[in-house]
Coordinates of C-alpha atoms and ligand atoms in Angstrom, one line a residue:
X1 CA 0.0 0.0 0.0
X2 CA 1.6 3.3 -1.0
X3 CA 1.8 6.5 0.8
X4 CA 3.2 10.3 0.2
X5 CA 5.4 12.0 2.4
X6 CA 5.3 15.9 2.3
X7 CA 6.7 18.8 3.7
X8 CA 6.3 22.9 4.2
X9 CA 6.8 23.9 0.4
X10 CA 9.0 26.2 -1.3
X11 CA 6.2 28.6 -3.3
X12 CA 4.5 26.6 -6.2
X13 CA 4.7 28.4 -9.3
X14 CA 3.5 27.5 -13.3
X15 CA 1.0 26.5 -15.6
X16 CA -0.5 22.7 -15.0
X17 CA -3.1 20.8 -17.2
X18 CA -5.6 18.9 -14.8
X19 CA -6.5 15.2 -15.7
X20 CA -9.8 15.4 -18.2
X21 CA -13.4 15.1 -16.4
X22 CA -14.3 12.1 -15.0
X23 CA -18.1 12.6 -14.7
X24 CA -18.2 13.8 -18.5
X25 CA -15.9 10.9 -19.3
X26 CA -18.1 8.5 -17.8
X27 CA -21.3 9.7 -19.3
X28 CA -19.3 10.0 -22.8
X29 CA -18.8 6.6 -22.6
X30 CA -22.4 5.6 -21.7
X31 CA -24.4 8.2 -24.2
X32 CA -22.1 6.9 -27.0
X33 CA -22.7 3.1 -26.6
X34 CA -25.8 3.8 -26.3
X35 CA -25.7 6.0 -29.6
X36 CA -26.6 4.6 -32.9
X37 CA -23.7 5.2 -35.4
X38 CA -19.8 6.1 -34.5
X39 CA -18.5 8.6 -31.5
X40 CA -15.2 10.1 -31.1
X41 CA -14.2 11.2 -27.5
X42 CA -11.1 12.9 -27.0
X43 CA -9.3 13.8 -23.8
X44 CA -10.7 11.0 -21.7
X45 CA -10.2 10.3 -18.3
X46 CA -8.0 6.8 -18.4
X47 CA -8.4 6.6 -14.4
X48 CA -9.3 3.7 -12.7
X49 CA -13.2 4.7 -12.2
X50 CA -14.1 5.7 -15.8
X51 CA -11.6 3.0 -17.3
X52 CA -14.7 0.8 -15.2
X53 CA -17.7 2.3 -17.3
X54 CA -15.5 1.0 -20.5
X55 CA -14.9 -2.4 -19.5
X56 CA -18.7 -2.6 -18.3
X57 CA -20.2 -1.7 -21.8
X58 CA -17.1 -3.9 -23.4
X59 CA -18.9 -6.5 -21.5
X60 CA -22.4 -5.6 -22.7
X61 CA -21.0 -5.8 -26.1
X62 CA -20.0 -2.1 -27.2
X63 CA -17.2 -1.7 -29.6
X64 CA -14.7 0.8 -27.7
X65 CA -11.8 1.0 -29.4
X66 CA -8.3 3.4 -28.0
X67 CA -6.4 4.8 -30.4
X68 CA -3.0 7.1 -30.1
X69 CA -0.7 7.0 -27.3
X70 CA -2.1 4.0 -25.6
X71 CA -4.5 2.9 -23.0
X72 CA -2.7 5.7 -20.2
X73 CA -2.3 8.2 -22.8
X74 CA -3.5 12.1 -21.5
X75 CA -4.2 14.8 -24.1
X76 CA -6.1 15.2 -27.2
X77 CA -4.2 12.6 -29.3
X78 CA -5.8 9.7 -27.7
X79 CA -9.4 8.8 -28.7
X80 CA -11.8 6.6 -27.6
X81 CA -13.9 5.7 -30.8
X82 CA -17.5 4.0 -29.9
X83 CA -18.9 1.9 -32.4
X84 CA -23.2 2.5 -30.9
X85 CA -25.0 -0.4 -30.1
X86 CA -28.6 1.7 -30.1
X87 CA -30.3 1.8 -27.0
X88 CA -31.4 -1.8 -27.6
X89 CA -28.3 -3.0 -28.8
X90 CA -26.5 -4.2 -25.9
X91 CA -26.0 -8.0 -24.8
X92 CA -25.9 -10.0 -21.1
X93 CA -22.6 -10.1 -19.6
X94 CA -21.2 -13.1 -20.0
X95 CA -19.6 -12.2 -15.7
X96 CA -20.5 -10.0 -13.3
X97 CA -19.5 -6.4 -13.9
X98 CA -16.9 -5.0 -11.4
X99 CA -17.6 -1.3 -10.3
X100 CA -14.2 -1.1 -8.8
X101 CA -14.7 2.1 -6.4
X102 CA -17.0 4.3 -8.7
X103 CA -20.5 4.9 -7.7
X104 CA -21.2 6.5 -10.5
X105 CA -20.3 3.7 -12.6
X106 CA -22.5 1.2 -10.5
X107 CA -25.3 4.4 -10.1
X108 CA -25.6 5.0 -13.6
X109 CA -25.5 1.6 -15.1
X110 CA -28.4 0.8 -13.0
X111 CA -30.6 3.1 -15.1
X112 CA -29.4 1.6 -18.0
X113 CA -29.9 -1.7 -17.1
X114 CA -33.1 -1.8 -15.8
X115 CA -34.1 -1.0 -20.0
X116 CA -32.6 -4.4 -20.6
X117 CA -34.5 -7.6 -21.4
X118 CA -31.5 -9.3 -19.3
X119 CA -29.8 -9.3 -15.9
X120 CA -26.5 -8.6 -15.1
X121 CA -24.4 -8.2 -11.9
X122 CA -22.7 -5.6 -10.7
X123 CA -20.4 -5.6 -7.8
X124 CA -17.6 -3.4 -6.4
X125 CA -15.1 -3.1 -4.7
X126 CA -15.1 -2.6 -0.3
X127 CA -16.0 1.1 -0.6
X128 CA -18.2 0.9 -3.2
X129 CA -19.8 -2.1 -1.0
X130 CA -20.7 -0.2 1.6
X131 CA -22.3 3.0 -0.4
X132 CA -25.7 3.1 -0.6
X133 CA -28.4 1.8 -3.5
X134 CA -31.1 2.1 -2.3
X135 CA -31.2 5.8 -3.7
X136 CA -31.4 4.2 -7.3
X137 CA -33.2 0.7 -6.5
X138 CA -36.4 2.4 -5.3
X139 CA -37.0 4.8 -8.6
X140 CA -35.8 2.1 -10.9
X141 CA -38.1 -0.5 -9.3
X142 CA -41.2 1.7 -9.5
X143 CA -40.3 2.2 -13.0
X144 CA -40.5 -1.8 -13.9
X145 CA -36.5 -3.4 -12.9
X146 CA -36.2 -6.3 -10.7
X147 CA -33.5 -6.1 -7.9
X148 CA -31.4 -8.2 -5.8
X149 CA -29.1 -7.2 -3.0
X150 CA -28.3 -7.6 0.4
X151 CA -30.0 -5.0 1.9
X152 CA -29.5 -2.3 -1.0
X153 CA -25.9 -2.2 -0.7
X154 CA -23.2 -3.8 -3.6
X155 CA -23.2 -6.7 -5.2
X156 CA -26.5 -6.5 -6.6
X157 CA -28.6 -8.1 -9.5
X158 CA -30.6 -5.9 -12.0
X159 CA -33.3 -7.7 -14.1
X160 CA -34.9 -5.2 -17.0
X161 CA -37.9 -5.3 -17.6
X162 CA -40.9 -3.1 -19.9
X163 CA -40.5 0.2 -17.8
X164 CA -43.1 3.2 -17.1
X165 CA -42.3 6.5 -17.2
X166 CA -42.7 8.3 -13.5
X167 CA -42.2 11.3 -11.9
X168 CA -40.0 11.1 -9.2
X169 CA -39.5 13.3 -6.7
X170 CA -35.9 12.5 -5.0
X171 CA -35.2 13.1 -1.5
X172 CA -31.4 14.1 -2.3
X173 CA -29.7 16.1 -5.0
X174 CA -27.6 13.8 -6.6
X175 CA -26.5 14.3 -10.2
X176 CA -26.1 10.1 -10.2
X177 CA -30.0 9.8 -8.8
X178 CA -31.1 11.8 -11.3
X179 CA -28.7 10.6 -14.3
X180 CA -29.8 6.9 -13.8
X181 CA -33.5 7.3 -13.5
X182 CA -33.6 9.9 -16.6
X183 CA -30.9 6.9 -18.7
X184 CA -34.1 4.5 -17.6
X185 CA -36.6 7.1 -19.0
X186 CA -34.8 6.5 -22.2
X187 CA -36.5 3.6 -22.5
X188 CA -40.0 4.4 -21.5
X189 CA -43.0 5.1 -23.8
X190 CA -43.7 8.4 -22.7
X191 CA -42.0 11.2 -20.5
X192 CA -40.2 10.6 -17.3
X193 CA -39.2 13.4 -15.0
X194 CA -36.8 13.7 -12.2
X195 CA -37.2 16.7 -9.7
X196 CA -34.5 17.5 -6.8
X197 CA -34.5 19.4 -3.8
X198 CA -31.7 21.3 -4.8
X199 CA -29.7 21.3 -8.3
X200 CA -26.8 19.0 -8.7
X201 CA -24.5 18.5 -12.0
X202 CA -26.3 18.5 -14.9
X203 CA -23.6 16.7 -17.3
X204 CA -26.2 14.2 -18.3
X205 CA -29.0 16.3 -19.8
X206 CA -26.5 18.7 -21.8
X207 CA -24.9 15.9 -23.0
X208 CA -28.6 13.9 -23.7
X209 CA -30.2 17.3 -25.4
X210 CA -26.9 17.1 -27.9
X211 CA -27.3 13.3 -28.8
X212 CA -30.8 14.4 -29.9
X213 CA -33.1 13.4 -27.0
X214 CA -36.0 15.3 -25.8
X215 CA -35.3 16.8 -22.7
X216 CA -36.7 19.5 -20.8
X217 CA -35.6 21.4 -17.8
X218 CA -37.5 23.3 -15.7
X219 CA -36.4 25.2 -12.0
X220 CA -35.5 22.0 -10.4
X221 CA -37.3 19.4 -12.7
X222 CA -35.4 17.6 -15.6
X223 CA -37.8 15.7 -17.8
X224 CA -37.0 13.3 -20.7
X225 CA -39.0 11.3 -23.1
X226 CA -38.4 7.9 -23.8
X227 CA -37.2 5.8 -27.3
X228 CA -35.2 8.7 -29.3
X229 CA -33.1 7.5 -31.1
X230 CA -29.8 9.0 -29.7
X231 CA -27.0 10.7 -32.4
X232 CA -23.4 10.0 -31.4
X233 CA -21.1 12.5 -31.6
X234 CA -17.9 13.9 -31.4
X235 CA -16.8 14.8 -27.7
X236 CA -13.8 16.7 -26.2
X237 CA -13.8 16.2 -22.0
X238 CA -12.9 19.3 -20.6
X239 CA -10.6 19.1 -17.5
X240 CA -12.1 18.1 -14.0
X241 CA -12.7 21.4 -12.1
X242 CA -12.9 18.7 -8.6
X243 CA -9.1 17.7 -10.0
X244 CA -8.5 21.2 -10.3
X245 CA -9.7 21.9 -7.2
X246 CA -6.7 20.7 -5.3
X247 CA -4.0 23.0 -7.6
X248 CA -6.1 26.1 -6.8
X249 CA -6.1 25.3 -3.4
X250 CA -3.0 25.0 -3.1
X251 CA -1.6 27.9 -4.7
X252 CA -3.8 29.9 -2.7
X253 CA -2.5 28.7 0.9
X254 CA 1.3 28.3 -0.4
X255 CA 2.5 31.5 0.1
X256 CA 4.6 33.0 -2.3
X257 CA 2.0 30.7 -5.4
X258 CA 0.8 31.4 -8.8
X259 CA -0.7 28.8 -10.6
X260 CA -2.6 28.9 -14.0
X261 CA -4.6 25.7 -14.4
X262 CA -5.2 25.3 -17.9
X263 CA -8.8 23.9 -19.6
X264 CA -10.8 23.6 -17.1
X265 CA -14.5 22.7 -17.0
X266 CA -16.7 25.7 -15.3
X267 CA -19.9 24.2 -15.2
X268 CA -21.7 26.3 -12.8
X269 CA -23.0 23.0 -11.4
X270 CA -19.6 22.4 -10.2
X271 CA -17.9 25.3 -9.1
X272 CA -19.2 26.2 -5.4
X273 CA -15.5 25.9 -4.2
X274 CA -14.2 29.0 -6.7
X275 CA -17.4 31.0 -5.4
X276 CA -16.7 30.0 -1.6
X277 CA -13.0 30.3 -2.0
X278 CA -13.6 34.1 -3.0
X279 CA -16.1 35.1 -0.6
X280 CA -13.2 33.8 2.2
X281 CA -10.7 36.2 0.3
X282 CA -8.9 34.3 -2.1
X283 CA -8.2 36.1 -5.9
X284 CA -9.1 33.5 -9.0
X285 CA -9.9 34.3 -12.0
X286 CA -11.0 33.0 -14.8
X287 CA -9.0 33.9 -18.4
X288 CA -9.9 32.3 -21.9
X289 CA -13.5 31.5 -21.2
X290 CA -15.1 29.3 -24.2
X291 CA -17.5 26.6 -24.6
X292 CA -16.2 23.4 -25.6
X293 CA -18.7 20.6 -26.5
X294 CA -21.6 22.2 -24.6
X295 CA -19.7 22.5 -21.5
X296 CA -17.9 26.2 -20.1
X297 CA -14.5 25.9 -19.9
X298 CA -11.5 28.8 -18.5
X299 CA -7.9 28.7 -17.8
X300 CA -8.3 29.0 -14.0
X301 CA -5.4 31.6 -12.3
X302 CA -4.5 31.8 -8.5
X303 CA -2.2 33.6 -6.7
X304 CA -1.4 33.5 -2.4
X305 CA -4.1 35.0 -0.5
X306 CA -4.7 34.8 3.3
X307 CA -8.2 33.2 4.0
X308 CA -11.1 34.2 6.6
X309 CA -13.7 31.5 7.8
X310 CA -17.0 31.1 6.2
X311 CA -20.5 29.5 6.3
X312 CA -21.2 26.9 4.1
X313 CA -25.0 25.7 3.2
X314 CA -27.8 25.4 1.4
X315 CA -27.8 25.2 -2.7
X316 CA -24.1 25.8 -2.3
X317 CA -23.3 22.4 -0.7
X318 CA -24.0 19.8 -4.0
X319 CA -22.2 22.5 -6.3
X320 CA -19.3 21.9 -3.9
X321 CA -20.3 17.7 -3.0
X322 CA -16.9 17.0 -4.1
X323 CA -14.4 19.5 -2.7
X324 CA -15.2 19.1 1.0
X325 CA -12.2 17.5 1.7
X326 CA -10.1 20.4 0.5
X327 CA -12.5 23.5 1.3
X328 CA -11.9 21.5 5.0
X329 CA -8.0 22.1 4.6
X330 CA -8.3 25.9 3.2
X331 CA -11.0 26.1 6.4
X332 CA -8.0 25.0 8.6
X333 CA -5.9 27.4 7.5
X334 CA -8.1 30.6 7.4
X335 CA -9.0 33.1 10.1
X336 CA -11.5 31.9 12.2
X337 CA -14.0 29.3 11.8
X338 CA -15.6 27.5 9.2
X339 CA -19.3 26.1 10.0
X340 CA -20.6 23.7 7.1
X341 CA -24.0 22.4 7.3
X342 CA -26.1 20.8 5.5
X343 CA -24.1 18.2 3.7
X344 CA -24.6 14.7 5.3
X345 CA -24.8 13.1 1.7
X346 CA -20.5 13.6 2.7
X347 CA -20.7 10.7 5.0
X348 CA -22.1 8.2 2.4
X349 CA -18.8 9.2 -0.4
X350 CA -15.9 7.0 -0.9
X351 CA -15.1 7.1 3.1
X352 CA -17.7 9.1 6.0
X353 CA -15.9 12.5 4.9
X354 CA -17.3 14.1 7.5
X355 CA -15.9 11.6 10.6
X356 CA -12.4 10.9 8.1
X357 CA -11.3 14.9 7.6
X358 CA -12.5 15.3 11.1
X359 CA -10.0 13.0 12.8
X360 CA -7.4 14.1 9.9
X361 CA -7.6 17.7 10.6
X362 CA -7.3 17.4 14.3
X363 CA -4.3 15.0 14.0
X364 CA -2.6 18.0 12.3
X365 CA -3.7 19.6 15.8
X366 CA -7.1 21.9 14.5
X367 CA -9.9 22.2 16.6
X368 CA -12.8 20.7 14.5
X369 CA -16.2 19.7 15.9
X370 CA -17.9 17.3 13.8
X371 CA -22.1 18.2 13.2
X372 CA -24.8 15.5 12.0
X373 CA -24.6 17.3 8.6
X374 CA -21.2 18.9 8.8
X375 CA -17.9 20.3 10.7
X376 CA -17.1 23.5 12.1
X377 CA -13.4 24.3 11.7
X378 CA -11.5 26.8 13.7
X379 CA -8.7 27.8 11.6
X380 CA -4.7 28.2 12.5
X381 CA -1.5 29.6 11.0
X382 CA 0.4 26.6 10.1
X383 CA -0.4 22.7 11.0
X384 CA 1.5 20.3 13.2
X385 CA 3.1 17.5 10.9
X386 CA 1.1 14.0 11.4
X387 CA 0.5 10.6 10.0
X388 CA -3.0 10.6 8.3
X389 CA -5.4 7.9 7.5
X390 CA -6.7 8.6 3.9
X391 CA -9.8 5.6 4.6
X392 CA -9.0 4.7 1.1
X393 CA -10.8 7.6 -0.1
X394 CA -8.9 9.5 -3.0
X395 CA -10.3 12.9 -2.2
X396 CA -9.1 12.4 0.9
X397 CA -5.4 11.2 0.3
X398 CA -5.1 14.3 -2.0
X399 CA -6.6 17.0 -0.1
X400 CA -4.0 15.4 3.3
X401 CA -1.2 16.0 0.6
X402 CA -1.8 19.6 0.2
X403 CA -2.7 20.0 3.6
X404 CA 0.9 18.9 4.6
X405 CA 2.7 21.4 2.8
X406 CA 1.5 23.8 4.9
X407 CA 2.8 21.9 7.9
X408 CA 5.8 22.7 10.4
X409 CA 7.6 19.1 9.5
X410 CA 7.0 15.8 7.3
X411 CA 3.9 14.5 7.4
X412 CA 2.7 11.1 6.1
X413 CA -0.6 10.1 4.2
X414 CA -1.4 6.4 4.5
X415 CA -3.5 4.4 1.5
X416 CA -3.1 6.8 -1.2
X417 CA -3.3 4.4 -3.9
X418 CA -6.8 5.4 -4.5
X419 CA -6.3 8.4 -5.9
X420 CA -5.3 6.8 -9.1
X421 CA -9.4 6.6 -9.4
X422 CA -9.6 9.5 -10.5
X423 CA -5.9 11.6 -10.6
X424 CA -3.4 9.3 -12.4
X425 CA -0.1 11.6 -11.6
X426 CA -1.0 13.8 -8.9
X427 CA 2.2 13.9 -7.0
X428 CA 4.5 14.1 -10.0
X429 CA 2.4 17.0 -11.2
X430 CA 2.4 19.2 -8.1
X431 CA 6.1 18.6 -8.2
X432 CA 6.7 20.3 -11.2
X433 CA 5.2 23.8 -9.3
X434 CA 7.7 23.2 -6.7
X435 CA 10.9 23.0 -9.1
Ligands
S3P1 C1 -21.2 12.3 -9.6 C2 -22.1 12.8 -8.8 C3 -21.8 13.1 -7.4 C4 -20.3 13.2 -7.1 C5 -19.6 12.0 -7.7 C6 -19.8 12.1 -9.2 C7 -21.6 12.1 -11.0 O1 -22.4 12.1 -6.6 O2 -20.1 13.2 -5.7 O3 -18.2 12.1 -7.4 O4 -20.7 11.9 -11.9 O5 -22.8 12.0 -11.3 P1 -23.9 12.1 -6.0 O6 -24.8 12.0 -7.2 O7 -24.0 10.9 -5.1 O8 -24.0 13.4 -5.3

């Protein structure tokens, strides 16, 4: 099992390219199979959790072939071309289908299994087996699938069936809720809607409205109707804003920092930490702002700035859902305290993220008191160097590492292996800001 060692850093300084998307890789992968002709995606995300959602449609029968630098290649040159199957093109597994730690993987495939006239198997690995699916079983199931599981939680057994359009009304925002039950809707004779209490991502219906589909949104309500015939297409993944995420982070606490993170996706879906990040102070901004396939994309630029504490809550937390982990570490190193609320969909992530940056941050000796729904964080100069636990949870591991550079002495992060789910090169690529 690997870990990082890290120190207090010399100022980070240059220009970086983040690894591409991962939600808009997976749902590239998904949209194109189930496509009727041939996609081209550039810039994918070959990580461990998207690099699932192509073996799972391999298995299903998809024709996903890489081309260019190799299966690890980064950049443009390598594609992923996707021969369609049609959305009733795809065959039974011949095995079960391994998850490996990506919910969305497991979440989404769901929806499109439940179209299936066949069952398949999904299972994961002991992260994934311990995150909830009982968030995607219950919709599905009122829609027409069959499914088998101990207790709604990993492995489980979907059986398709003839499916009816619903409306459902979900209790969480969760761009993976809504994404499988609208991928189910595809398969519906009529119009299935999905309406959430507050928005989350919405990668899956831009990308759905460009393969053709009919898809409405309205306020909080995204509706599709069922058996379109979707249009492949031709598909460059912007760069993951949550990868991102730890560079501008960084470069803001480091003093002495400038960073410009190139190509990054600025879906306004996404981006609660750049919005929180300046209200607590911090200067970003955004150069070179374009669209690129249907998605808002900017060269991201940061500089040093002290921090002051903040509240966190409300429609800001699932625009955010993925940078608590490293809004926790700029919270421990601002003025004052940081109160989040509001968030308990954190402790059902990769680890509890709530309990795991809890006991993290006060190893590095913060005073942190851990809510039902949240943390309040009472910030500190500079943090005492510690051994951390990452829980296996990539977010984690990563947001630990930037954490110790702004700590008084070599600190340790356990289990980082993980983060090669979703950041491939992380510690070679903040070494190049420190040279
Ligand atoms: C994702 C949605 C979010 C996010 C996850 C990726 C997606 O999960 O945390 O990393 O690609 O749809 P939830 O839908 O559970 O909020």
């Amino acid at each position: 099992m690997s870990e990082i060692r890290i120190r207090y850093s010399t100022p980070l300084r240059g220009e970086i390219i983040p690894p591409p998307d991962k939600s808009i890789s997976h749902r590239a992968v998904i949209l194109s199979s189930l496509a009727e002709g041939t996609s081209v995606i550039r810039n994918f995300l070959f990580a461990e959790d998207p690099v699932s959602t192509v073996n799972a449609f391999r298995q299903m029968g998809a024709e996903i072939k890489i081309e260019g630098q190799g299966t690890r290649g980064r950049g443009q040159e390598t594609k992923i071309i996707i021969n369609g199957k049609g959305l009733s093109g795809l065959s039974a597994p011949e095995a079960e289908i391994d998850c490996g730690n990506s919910g969305t993987t497991m979440r989404l495939l769901c929806g499109v299994l439940s179209g299936q006239p066949f069952s398949a198997t999904l299972k994961g690995d002991a992260s994934l087996t311990r995150r909830p699916m009982k968030r995607v079983m219950e919709p599905l199931s009122l829609m027409g699938a069959a499914f088998k599981s101990e207790n709604g939680y990993p492995p489980l057994t979907v059986t398709g069936g003839y499916l009816q359009p619903i409306h459902y009304q979900s209790p969480v925002a969760s761009a993976q809720v809504k994404s499988s039950v609208l991928l189910a809707g595809l398969y519906c004779d009529g119009v299935t809607s999905v309406t959430e209490p507050e928005r989350s991502r919405d990668h899956t219906e831009r990308m759905l409205k460009a393969a053709g589909a009919h898809l409405a949104v309205d306020n909080l309500t995204v509706s599709v109707k069922g058996r379109a015939t979707l249009k492949p297409s031709d598909i460059i993944v912007p760069n993951d804003f949550s990868s991102a995420a730890f560079f501008m982070t960084a470069g803001i606490l480091v003093p002495g920092s400038e960073i410009l993170i190139k190509n990054v996706g600025i879906n306004p879906t996404r981006t609660g930490l750049l919005e929180i990040l300046r209200s607590m102070g911090a200067e970003i901004s955004l150069e070179n702002e374009r669209e690129v396939s249907g998605e808002p994309v900017a060269d991201i630029h940061v500089r040093h700035t002290p921090l002051k504490g903040i509240e966190v809550s409300g429609d800001m937390v699932p625009k955010t859902i993925d940078e608590f982990p490293i809004l926790c570490v700029a919270a421990a190193l601002a003025q004052g305290h940081t109160k989040i609320t509001g968030a308990k969909e954190l402790r059902v992530k990769e680890s509890d993220r709530i309990t795991t940056m809890s006991n993290a941050l006060k190893k590095m000796g913060i005073s942190v008191e851990e809510l039902e729904d949240g943390l309040i964080i009472e910030g500190r100069e500079r943090l005492k160097p510690a051994t951390i636990q990452s829980c296996g949870d990539h977010r984690i591991a990563m947001s630990m590492a930037i954490a110790g550079l702004r700590a008084d002495g070599e600190t340790t992060v356990l289990d980082t292996d993980c983060i090669k789910t979703s950041f491939p090169g992380f510690m070679e690529l903040l070494e190049t800001l420190q040279k």
